[in-house]
Amino acid sequence: MWKELGISGGTAIIILIALYFIVKWAVKNGVKEAYKDITGKKTAEDTEIEMVLGLDTKDK
């Protein structure tokens, strides 16, 4: 099937791996956004990122 599309096996594997990580990232962000919308809370990851970057949202 890949030969009919002009894609070698190695290229197909690389594309499938890249698609896996893109979909994984999209699902993770969708779940985080839904969590924020439902609970109104930040995730632990967002809080950690703000601490590392030195952002303080309480002042705003």
PDB file of C-alpha atoms in Angstrom:
ATOM      1  CA  MET A   1       0.000   0.000   0.000  1.00  0.00           C
ATOM      2  CA  TRP A   2       2.814   2.441   0.840  1.00  0.00           C
ATOM      3  CA  LYS A   3       4.515   1.717  -2.485  1.00  0.00           C
ATOM      4  CA  GLU A   4       1.379   2.790  -4.323  1.00  0.00           C
ATOM      5  CA  LEU A   5       1.597   6.167  -2.567  1.00  0.00           C
ATOM      6  CA  GLY A   6       5.290   6.480  -3.337  1.00  0.00           C
ATOM      7  CA  ILE A   7       6.316   6.295   0.329  1.00  0.00           C
ATOM      8  CA  SER A   8       9.022   3.978   1.621  1.00  0.00           C
ATOM      9  CA  GLY A   9       8.550   1.940   4.793  1.00  0.00           C
ATOM     10  CA  GLY A  10      10.949   4.045   6.844  1.00  0.00           C
ATOM     11  CA  THR A  11       9.254   7.269   5.858  1.00  0.00           C
ATOM     12  CA  ALA A  12       5.853   5.793   6.717  1.00  0.00           C
ATOM     13  CA  ILE A  13       7.062   4.812  10.199  1.00  0.00           C
ATOM     14  CA  ILE A  14       8.444   8.308  10.828  1.00  0.00           C
ATOM     15  CA  ILE A  15       5.169   9.895   9.688  1.00  0.00           C
ATOM     16  CA  LEU A  16       3.116   7.573  11.908  1.00  0.00           C
ATOM     17  CA  ILE A  17       5.314   8.332  14.929  1.00  0.00           C
ATOM     18  CA  ALA A  18       4.995  12.072  14.302  1.00  0.00           C
ATOM     19  CA  LEU A  19       1.215  11.768  13.972  1.00  0.00           C
ATOM     20  CA  TYR A  20       1.088   9.816  17.250  1.00  0.00           C
ATOM     21  CA  PHE A  21       2.810  12.621  19.146  1.00  0.00           C
ATOM     22  CA  ILE A  22       0.702  15.321  17.478  1.00  0.00           C
ATOM     23  CA  VAL A  23      -2.528  13.549  18.410  1.00  0.00           C
ATOM     24  CA  LYS A  24      -1.224  12.862  21.932  1.00  0.00           C
ATOM     25  CA  TRP A  25      -0.402  16.567  22.384  1.00  0.00           C
ATOM     26  CA  ALA A  26      -3.799  17.656  21.043  1.00  0.00           C
ATOM     27  CA  VAL A  27      -5.715  15.278  23.323  1.00  0.00           C
ATOM     28  CA  LYS A  28      -3.681  16.364  26.358  1.00  0.00           C
ATOM     29  CA  ASN A  29      -4.384  20.039  25.668  1.00  0.00           C
ATOM     30  CA  GLY A  30      -8.071  19.326  25.072  1.00  0.00           C
ATOM     31  CA  VAL A  31      -8.397  17.516  28.385  1.00  0.00           C
ATOM     32  CA  LYS A  32      -6.581  20.338  30.207  1.00  0.00           C
ATOM     33  CA  GLU A  33      -8.857  22.934  28.628  1.00  0.00           C
ATOM     34  CA  ALA A  34     -11.980  20.955  29.497  1.00  0.00           C
ATOM     35  CA  TYR A  35     -10.743  20.555  33.085  1.00  0.00           C
ATOM     36  CA  LYS A  36     -10.251  24.321  33.373  1.00  0.00           C
ATOM     37  CA  ASP A  37     -13.712  25.003  31.913  1.00  0.00           C
ATOM     38  CA  ILE A  38     -15.464  22.490  34.179  1.00  0.00           C
ATOM     39  CA  THR A  39     -13.687  23.168  37.478  1.00  0.00           C
ATOM     40  CA  GLY A  40     -12.379  26.692  36.996  1.00  0.00           C
ATOM     41  CA  LYS A  41      -9.040  25.573  38.460  1.00  0.00           C
ATOM     42  CA  LYS A  42      -5.561  25.530  36.995  1.00  0.00           C
ATOM     43  CA  THR A  43      -3.773  22.261  36.493  1.00  0.00           C
ATOM     44  CA  ALA A  44      -0.674  21.398  38.503  1.00  0.00           C
ATOM     45  CA  GLU A  45       1.389  21.647  35.326  1.00  0.00           C
ATOM     46  CA  ASP A  46       0.202  25.211  34.657  1.00  0.00           C
ATOM     47  CA  THR A  47       0.965  26.223  38.237  1.00  0.00           C
ATOM     48  CA  GLU A  48       4.440  24.710  38.004  1.00  0.00           C
ATOM     49  CA  ILE A  49       5.157  26.522  34.728  1.00  0.00           C
ATOM     50  CA  GLU A  50       4.089  29.836  36.265  1.00  0.00           C
ATOM     51  CA  MET A  51       6.399  29.246  39.229  1.00  0.00           C
ATOM     52  CA  VAL A  52       9.350  28.427  36.973  1.00  0.00           C
ATOM     53  CA  LEU A  53       8.763  31.474  34.788  1.00  0.00           C
ATOM     54  CA  GLY A  54       8.209  33.709  37.807  1.00  0.00           C
ATOM     55  CA  LEU A  55       4.718  34.762  36.792  1.00  0.00           C
ATOM     56  CA  ASP A  56       2.401  35.800  39.596  1.00  0.00           C
ATOM     57  CA  THR A  57      -1.212  35.941  38.474  1.00  0.00           C
ATOM     58  CA  LYS A  58      -2.529  36.904  41.938  1.00  0.00           C
ATOM     59  CA  ASP A  59      -1.332  40.499  41.454  1.00  0.00           C
ATOM     60  CA  LYS A  60      -3.378  40.932  38.288  1.00  0.00           C
TER      61      LYS A  60
END
